[in-house]
Short mmCIF file of C-alpha atoms and ligand atoms in Angstrom, two decimals:
data_model
loop_
_atom_site.label_atom_id
_atom_site.label_comp_id
_atom_site.label_asym_id
_atom_site.label_seq_id
_atom_site.Cartn_x
_atom_site.Cartn_y
_atom_site.Cartn_z
CA UNK A 52 86.53 91.54 96.18
CA UNK A 53 86.15 90.42 99.76
CA UNK A 54 85.47 93.17 102.23
CA UNK A 55 86.35 91.85 105.67
CA UNK A 56 88.13 93.47 108.58
CA UNK A 57 91.59 91.93 108.79
CA UNK A 58 93.62 91.64 111.98
CA UNK A 59 97.02 93.12 111.15
CA UNK A 60 99.80 90.55 110.94
CA UNK A 61 103.24 91.43 112.27
CA UNK A 62 106.77 91.03 110.90
CA UNK A 63 107.74 87.53 109.68
CA UNK A 64 104.17 86.23 110.16
CA UNK A 65 103.01 89.18 108.07
CA UNK A 66 105.44 88.48 105.25
CA UNK A 67 104.48 84.80 105.30
CA UNK A 68 100.79 85.77 105.14
CA UNK A 69 101.45 88.10 102.22
CA UNK A 70 103.43 85.42 100.40
CA UNK A 71 100.53 83.00 100.88
CA UNK A 72 98.09 85.63 99.62
CA UNK A 73 100.23 86.37 96.54
CA UNK A 74 100.51 82.66 95.79
CA UNK A 75 96.76 82.21 95.97
CA UNK A 76 95.76 85.36 94.09
CA UNK A 77 98.48 85.20 91.43
CA UNK A 78 97.81 88.81 90.45
CA UNK A 79 97.89 89.63 86.75
CA UNK A 80 100.00 92.65 87.65
CA UNK A 81 101.30 93.98 90.98
CA UNK A 82 101.70 97.67 91.75
CA UNK A 83 103.53 99.18 94.69
CA UNK A 84 102.35 102.64 95.71
CA UNK A 85 104.84 104.73 97.69
CA UNK A 86 105.73 108.35 98.23
CA UNK A 87 109.26 109.56 97.59
CA UNK A 88 110.18 109.02 101.26
CA UNK A 89 108.62 105.62 101.78
CA UNK A 90 110.19 104.39 98.53
CA UNK A 91 113.28 103.84 100.74
CA UNK A 92 111.35 100.96 102.39
CA UNK A 93 110.98 99.07 99.09
CA UNK A 94 114.26 97.07 99.15
CA UNK A 95 113.62 95.80 102.70
CA UNK A 96 109.99 95.02 101.87
CA UNK A 97 110.70 93.21 98.62
CA UNK A 98 113.61 91.23 100.07
CA UNK A 99 111.30 89.56 102.60
CA UNK A 100 108.91 88.16 99.98
CA UNK A 101 109.38 85.05 97.87
CA UNK A 102 106.14 85.19 95.90
CA UNK A 103 106.20 88.79 94.67
CA UNK A 104 106.16 89.11 90.89
CA UNK A 105 109.63 90.56 90.06
CA UNK A 106 107.95 92.57 87.30
CA UNK A 107 106.06 94.69 89.83
CA UNK A 108 105.61 98.38 88.98
CA UNK A 109 106.39 101.17 91.43
CA UNK A 110 103.97 104.10 91.47
CA UNK A 111 105.47 107.06 93.31
CA UNK A 112 103.68 110.19 94.46
CA UNK A 113 104.91 113.31 96.24
CA UNK A 114 104.89 113.06 100.02
CA UNK A 115 102.35 115.17 101.90
CA UNK A 116 98.65 115.68 102.27
CA UNK A 117 98.38 117.47 98.90
CA UNK A 118 98.74 114.11 97.17
CA UNK A 119 95.43 112.97 98.69
CA UNK A 120 93.69 114.74 95.82
CA UNK A 121 91.40 113.87 92.94
CA UNK A 122 94.11 114.97 90.49
CA UNK A 123 96.65 112.52 91.90
CA UNK A 124 94.02 109.77 92.14
CA UNK A 125 93.03 110.37 88.54
CA UNK A 126 96.67 110.23 87.46
CA UNK A 127 97.03 106.87 89.20
CA UNK A 128 93.87 105.47 87.55
CA UNK A 129 95.35 106.50 84.18
CA UNK A 130 98.69 104.84 84.93
CA UNK A 131 96.90 101.65 86.00
CA UNK A 132 95.05 101.69 82.67
CA UNK A 133 98.26 102.30 80.74
CA UNK A 134 99.86 99.28 82.37
CA UNK A 135 96.82 97.19 81.49
CA UNK A 136 95.69 96.63 85.07
CA UNK A 137 92.60 94.46 85.35
CA UNK A 138 90.40 93.29 88.21
CA UNK A 139 92.92 90.64 89.13
CA UNK A 140 95.66 93.20 89.59
CA UNK A 141 96.91 94.07 93.05
CA UNK A 142 97.91 97.36 94.63
CA UNK A 143 100.27 97.28 97.60
CA UNK A 144 100.27 100.51 99.58
CA UNK A 145 103.64 100.99 101.27
CA UNK A 146 103.65 104.21 103.22
CA UNK A 147 102.06 106.43 105.80
CA UNK A 148 98.39 107.27 106.17
CA UNK A 149 98.43 109.44 103.07
CA UNK A 150 99.61 106.60 100.79
CA UNK A 151 97.18 104.17 102.44
CA UNK A 152 94.15 106.47 102.16
CA UNK A 153 94.98 107.43 98.58
CA UNK A 154 95.93 103.92 97.45
CA UNK A 155 92.89 102.39 99.11
CA UNK A 156 90.67 104.92 97.38
CA UNK A 157 92.26 104.37 93.96
CA UNK A 158 92.12 100.58 94.29
CA UNK A 159 88.59 100.41 95.66
CA UNK A 160 87.22 102.48 92.78
CA UNK A 161 89.36 101.28 89.85
CA UNK A 162 87.21 98.93 87.75
CA UNK A 163 84.78 98.93 90.69
CA UNK A 164 87.44 97.62 92.99
CA UNK A 165 90.70 95.72 92.87
CA UNK A 166 92.30 94.23 95.99
CA UNK A 167 94.86 96.20 97.95
CA UNK A 168 97.31 95.47 100.75
CA UNK A 169 98.27 97.97 103.44
CA UNK A 170 101.86 98.03 104.63
CA UNK A 171 102.07 101.01 107.00
CA UNK A 172 105.47 102.67 107.43
CA UNK A 173 104.52 105.46 109.87
CA UNK A 174 103.43 105.01 113.47
CA UNK A 175 100.13 106.71 112.77
CA UNK A 176 99.43 104.42 109.84
CA UNK A 177 100.34 101.33 111.90
CA UNK A 178 98.02 102.07 114.79
CA UNK A 179 95.24 103.79 112.91
CA UNK A 180 95.05 104.40 109.14
CA UNK A 181 95.98 100.84 108.06
CA UNK A 182 92.96 99.23 109.71
CA UNK A 183 89.27 99.95 109.58
CA UNK A 184 88.60 100.22 105.86
CA UNK A 185 88.27 103.97 105.44
CA UNK A 186 89.84 105.22 102.22
CA UNK A 187 89.67 108.75 100.94
CA UNK A 188 90.91 111.97 99.45
CA UNK A 189 90.51 115.65 100.34
CA UNK A 190 88.32 118.02 98.33
CA UNK A 191 88.32 121.83 98.35
CA UNK A 192 90.68 121.93 101.31
CA UNK A 193 88.42 119.70 103.42
CA UNK A 194 89.69 116.41 104.74
CA UNK A 195 88.47 113.02 103.54
CA UNK A 196 85.32 114.30 101.82
CA UNK A 197 85.30 111.58 99.15
CA UNK A 198 86.11 107.98 99.83
CA UNK A 199 84.93 104.43 100.35
CA UNK A 200 84.57 101.89 103.12
CA UNK A 201 86.77 99.10 101.82
CA UNK A 202 89.02 96.85 103.87
CA UNK A 203 92.54 96.01 102.80
CA UNK A 204 92.89 92.34 101.88
CA UNK A 205 95.76 92.19 104.36
CA UNK A 206 97.55 94.54 106.74
CA UNK A 207 101.23 93.83 107.32
CA UNK A 208 102.96 95.68 110.17
CA UNK A 209 106.75 95.68 110.18
CA UNK A 210 107.83 97.85 113.14
CA UNK A 211 111.41 98.23 111.85
CA UNK A 212 110.09 100.55 109.13
CA UNK A 213 109.69 103.09 111.94
CA UNK A 214 113.48 103.42 112.28
CA UNK A 215 113.64 106.05 109.53
CA UNK A 216 110.46 107.91 110.54
CA UNK A 217 111.12 111.62 111.24
CA UNK A 218 110.68 112.73 114.85
CA UNK A 219 107.59 114.91 114.29
CA UNK A 220 105.83 112.03 112.51
CA UNK A 221 106.60 109.74 115.44
CA UNK A 222 104.87 112.23 117.74
CA UNK A 223 101.98 112.43 115.29
CA UNK A 224 101.42 108.68 115.63
CA UNK A 225 101.84 108.96 119.37
CA UNK A 226 98.91 111.41 119.31
CA UNK A 227 96.63 108.68 117.89
CA UNK A 228 98.00 106.17 120.43
CA UNK A 229 97.05 108.63 123.17
CA UNK A 230 93.56 108.88 121.67
CA UNK A 231 93.23 105.08 121.66
CA UNK A 232 94.37 104.87 125.29
CA UNK A 233 91.80 107.51 126.29
CA UNK A 234 89.08 105.56 124.48
CA UNK A 235 89.97 102.08 125.69
CA UNK A 236 91.18 103.08 129.14
CA UNK A 237 94.09 100.67 128.70
CA UNK A 238 97.57 101.85 129.67
CA UNK A 239 96.64 105.54 129.69
CA UNK A 240 99.47 106.94 131.81
CA UNK A 241 102.09 104.65 130.24
CA UNK A 242 101.05 105.56 126.72
CA UNK A 243 100.92 109.28 127.53
CA UNK A 244 104.46 109.13 128.89
CA UNK A 245 105.81 106.84 126.17
CA UNK A 246 109.17 107.67 124.59
CA UNK A 247 110.10 106.53 121.13
CA UNK A 248 112.83 104.11 122.25
CA UNK A 249 110.43 102.37 124.66
CA UNK A 250 107.74 101.50 122.11
CA UNK A 251 107.07 97.76 122.12
CA UNK A 252 105.24 95.48 119.70
CA UNK A 253 102.71 94.80 122.49
CA UNK A 254 101.93 98.51 122.76
CA UNK A 255 101.42 98.68 118.99
CA UNK A 256 99.15 95.64 119.12
CA UNK A 257 97.13 97.04 121.98
CA UNK A 258 96.64 100.39 120.27
CA UNK A 259 95.57 98.73 117.02
CA UNK A 260 93.22 96.45 118.97
CA UNK A 261 91.44 99.47 120.48
CA UNK A 262 90.49 100.46 116.96
CA UNK A 263 89.81 96.95 115.63
CA UNK A 264 87.34 96.25 118.46
CA UNK A 265 85.32 99.35 117.64
CA UNK A 266 85.40 98.81 113.86
CA UNK A 267 84.35 95.17 114.27
CA UNK A 268 81.26 96.34 116.19
CA UNK A 269 80.32 99.17 113.81
CA UNK A 270 82.05 99.17 110.40
CA UNK A 271 79.89 101.83 108.74
CA UNK A 272 80.04 104.25 111.67
CA UNK A 273 76.38 104.20 112.56
CA UNK A 274 77.13 104.62 116.26
CA UNK A 275 80.05 103.34 118.35
CA UNK A 276 82.66 103.98 115.64
CA UNK A 277 81.97 107.69 115.96
CA UNK A 278 83.92 107.53 119.23
CA UNK A 279 87.11 107.05 117.19
CA UNK A 280 86.61 110.67 116.16
CA UNK A 281 87.51 111.79 119.67
CA UNK A 282 89.51 114.98 119.16
CA UNK A 283 88.77 115.03 115.44
CA UNK A 284 85.94 117.61 115.28
CA UNK A 285 88.33 120.37 116.17
CA UNK A 286 91.41 118.42 115.02
CA UNK A 287 90.20 118.19 111.41
CA UNK A 288 89.22 121.86 111.41
CA UNK A 289 92.65 122.76 112.78
CA UNK A 290 94.30 120.60 110.13
CA UNK A 291 92.16 122.02 107.29
CA UNK A 292 92.86 125.54 108.54
CA UNK A 293 96.61 124.92 108.26
CA UNK A 294 96.17 123.19 104.89
CA UNK A 295 94.42 126.31 103.55
CA UNK A 296 97.20 128.52 104.92
CA UNK A 297 99.78 126.18 103.37
CA UNK A 298 101.31 125.82 106.83
CA UNK A 299 102.45 122.30 107.60
CA UNK A 300 101.03 120.49 110.62
CA UNK A 301 100.92 116.74 111.22
CA UNK A 302 97.60 114.89 111.55
CA UNK A 303 98.48 113.73 115.05
CA UNK A 304 99.42 117.23 116.18
CA UNK A 305 95.99 118.39 115.02
CA UNK A 306 94.35 115.49 116.86
CA UNK A 307 96.20 116.40 120.06
CA UNK A 308 94.91 119.95 119.76
CA UNK A 309 91.41 118.48 119.28
CA UNK A 310 91.86 116.21 122.31
CA UNK A 311 92.61 119.24 124.48
CA UNK A 312 89.32 120.81 123.44
CA UNK A 313 87.34 117.57 123.82
CA UNK A 314 88.78 117.00 127.31
CA UNK A 315 87.99 120.55 128.29
CA UNK A 316 84.39 120.22 127.01
CA UNK A 317 84.19 116.91 128.92
CA UNK A 318 85.13 118.76 132.13
CA UNK A 319 88.11 116.46 132.57
CA UNK A 320 90.55 119.22 133.39
CA UNK A 321 92.93 116.89 135.27
CA UNK A 322 93.29 114.69 132.18
CA UNK A 323 93.66 117.79 129.98
CA UNK A 324 96.42 119.05 132.29
CA UNK A 325 98.20 115.69 132.08
CA UNK A 326 98.08 115.97 128.28
CA UNK A 327 99.22 119.57 128.57
CA UNK A 328 102.36 118.44 130.40
CA UNK A 329 103.32 116.20 127.47
CA UNK A 330 101.92 118.07 124.46
CA UNK A 331 100.99 121.66 125.28
CA UNK A 332 97.92 123.30 123.81
CA UNK A 333 98.79 125.67 120.93
CA UNK A 334 97.24 129.10 121.52
CA UNK A 335 94.49 129.85 118.98
CA UNK A 336 94.09 133.54 118.13
CA UNK A 337 90.47 134.58 118.71
CA UNK A 338 90.32 136.19 115.24
CA UNK A 339 90.42 132.63 113.82
CA UNK A 340 87.56 131.23 115.94
CA UNK A 341 84.87 131.94 113.33
CA UNK A 342 86.86 130.37 110.50
CA UNK A 343 87.50 127.29 112.61
CA UNK A 344 83.82 127.10 113.58
CA UNK A 345 82.87 127.15 109.89
CA UNK A 346 85.32 124.35 109.19
CA UNK A 347 83.84 122.34 112.07
CA UNK A 348 80.36 122.86 110.62
CA UNK A 349 81.45 121.49 107.26
CA UNK A 350 82.85 118.33 108.89
CA UNK A 351 81.02 115.47 107.19
CA UNK A 352 79.97 114.04 110.56
CA UNK A 353 77.83 117.07 111.33
CA UNK A 354 74.30 117.43 110.06
CA UNK A 355 72.46 120.64 109.24
CA UNK A 356 75.26 122.98 110.29
CA UNK A 357 75.38 121.83 113.92
CA UNK A 358 78.67 120.81 115.48
CA UNK A 359 78.86 117.53 117.32
CA UNK A 360 81.62 116.33 119.58
CA UNK A 361 82.72 113.03 121.03
CA UNK A 362 83.19 113.54 124.76
CA UNK A 363 84.55 111.39 127.57
CA UNK A 364 82.58 110.60 130.72
CA UNK A 365 85.84 109.26 132.07
CA UNK A 366 88.95 107.63 130.62
CA UNK A 367 87.76 104.51 128.82
CA UNK A 368 84.16 105.72 128.40
CA UNK A 369 83.39 107.89 125.38
CA UNK A 370 79.99 109.06 124.17
CA UNK A 371 79.15 110.70 120.86
CA UNK A 372 76.72 113.13 119.26
CA UNK A 373 77.09 115.97 121.76
CA UNK A 374 75.90 119.18 120.15
CA UNK A 375 78.07 122.03 121.31
CA UNK A 376 77.01 125.62 120.71
CA UNK A 377 79.31 128.17 119.21
CA UNK A 378 79.46 130.18 122.44
CA UNK A 379 80.32 127.12 124.53
CA UNK A 380 83.04 126.12 122.07
CA UNK A 381 84.55 129.62 122.00
CA UNK A 382 84.42 129.73 125.80
CA UNK A 383 86.38 126.49 125.99
CA UNK A 384 88.92 127.85 123.50
CA UNK A 385 89.28 130.99 125.65
CA UNK A 386 89.84 128.84 128.74
CA UNK A 387 92.46 126.69 127.04
CA UNK A 388 94.25 129.81 125.78
CA UNK A 389 94.21 131.29 129.26
CA UNK A 390 95.34 128.07 130.95
CA UNK A 391 97.91 127.35 128.19
N1 NAD B 656 91.86 105.81 106.99
C1 NAD B 656 91.91 106.04 108.27
O1 NAD B 656 91.25 105.39 109.06
C2 NAD B 656 92.84 107.10 108.79
C3 NAD B 656 93.04 107.22 110.17
C4 NAD B 656 93.92 108.19 110.63
C5 NAD B 656 94.57 109.02 109.72
N2 NAD B 656 94.35 108.87 108.39
C6 NAD B 656 95.02 109.72 107.41
O2 NAD B 656 96.42 109.43 107.47
C7 NAD B 656 97.14 110.58 107.05
C8 NAD B 656 98.22 110.87 108.05
O3 NAD B 656 99.08 109.75 108.11
P1 NAD B 656 100.63 109.91 108.37
O4 NAD B 656 100.84 110.71 109.58
O5 NAD B 656 101.24 108.58 108.26
O6 NAD B 656 101.04 110.88 107.17
P2 NAD B 656 101.90 110.69 105.87
O7 NAD B 656 101.52 109.49 105.11
O8 NAD B 656 101.83 111.99 105.17
O9 NAD B 656 103.36 110.43 106.46
C9 NAD B 656 104.02 111.43 107.20
C10 NAD B 656 105.43 111.66 106.64
O10 NAD B 656 106.25 110.57 107.01
C11 NAD B 656 106.89 110.04 105.87
N3 NAD B 656 107.14 108.62 106.17
C12 NAD B 656 106.22 107.67 106.38
N4 NAD B 656 106.82 106.53 106.72
C13 NAD B 656 108.14 106.77 106.73
C14 NAD B 656 109.29 105.99 107.04
N5 NAD B 656 109.20 104.72 107.45
N6 NAD B 656 110.50 106.57 106.92
C15 NAD B 656 110.61 107.89 106.55
N7 NAD B 656 109.58 108.67 106.28
C16 NAD B 656 108.35 108.12 106.37
C17 NAD B 656 105.96 110.34 104.73
O11 NAD B 656 106.64 110.34 103.50
C18 NAD B 656 105.48 111.73 105.12
O12 NAD B 656 106.42 112.69 104.74
C19 NAD B 656 96.15 111.72 106.93
O13 NAD B 656 95.85 111.91 105.58
C20 NAD B 656 94.94 111.20 107.68
O14 NAD B 656 93.73 111.75 107.21
C21 NAD B 656 93.50 107.92 107.92
#
């Protein structure tokens, strides 16, 4: 299986590219992975393709982060076996970041790897999860602990799929767009102030490009790619914390919370205040600090129990590997709570 970074292809160009891919590959069997919300996108998706095998099989999982589990992955491997999938079979992931991460993981490990296509249906998946080749599942309540670095054979972005996206998931994707704007320095105030009805294809392309540029320079995250984790040290801990409490929170909302802390630790209080005006910091009760610190320590990007942050020197200039002590982190949390 080829493992190259693919530039996402949009709308009719994307469907034409997928048709060409299907014609060339002639998969022995085609599987469509969805969750029970994104299954509603199937008719529109299928109707745009001329080369899709009409005998395709739909694999449907429950929506939500809980499906990014070894149990669900194992169930999917078994179903692929039952249907006689071989190395020339194809998995098309049609969904949000959960479906893409799970499907990419299942495909990249089944029979040592079958090709997969990413068709993101959420804003977050369009601008972030669909590109970059990270696949994965959660283990023991910790995010993305097991996974592979495997690129999708093709990424097809059809913005009209966003029409049915729930409001909170739109804001979740907006959180990652804000992160990309902070990293690239492109369009920061416009992206921060963006409203759903004003989202353009160009804005989507620009946000995706911020990630593609970094991934192209450092696929295996040896250096520069770590900057894409801006806001994620605390964001992942915040998300895992809610996962353990069975309290729902979107990935982007957790990232926004993490961006507040990263901006505060970067001493960019004016930028943090601008973010505050759009997406306010959620007060964190001090009794949870220790638990969150432990979650940050178990983040796979930290070594030997230290906690490292990506910080910003200024908008458009991120640096990584900043060790932050527990007391400094707690101080920043106190400040954010007080400023609120
Ligand atoms: N691999 C990566 O590089 C990467 C990057 C960022 C995030 N992620 C992962 O992505 C996941 C978050 O992605 P997400 O926010 O898309 O979550 P998600 O896949 O859980 O989707 C959010 C919700 O929106 C629904 N949905 C998606 N598209 C829809 C549509 N068009 N119409 C109606 N409902 C729709 C889903 O069913 C779900 O209920 C997390 O697991 C995160 O770890 C991965």
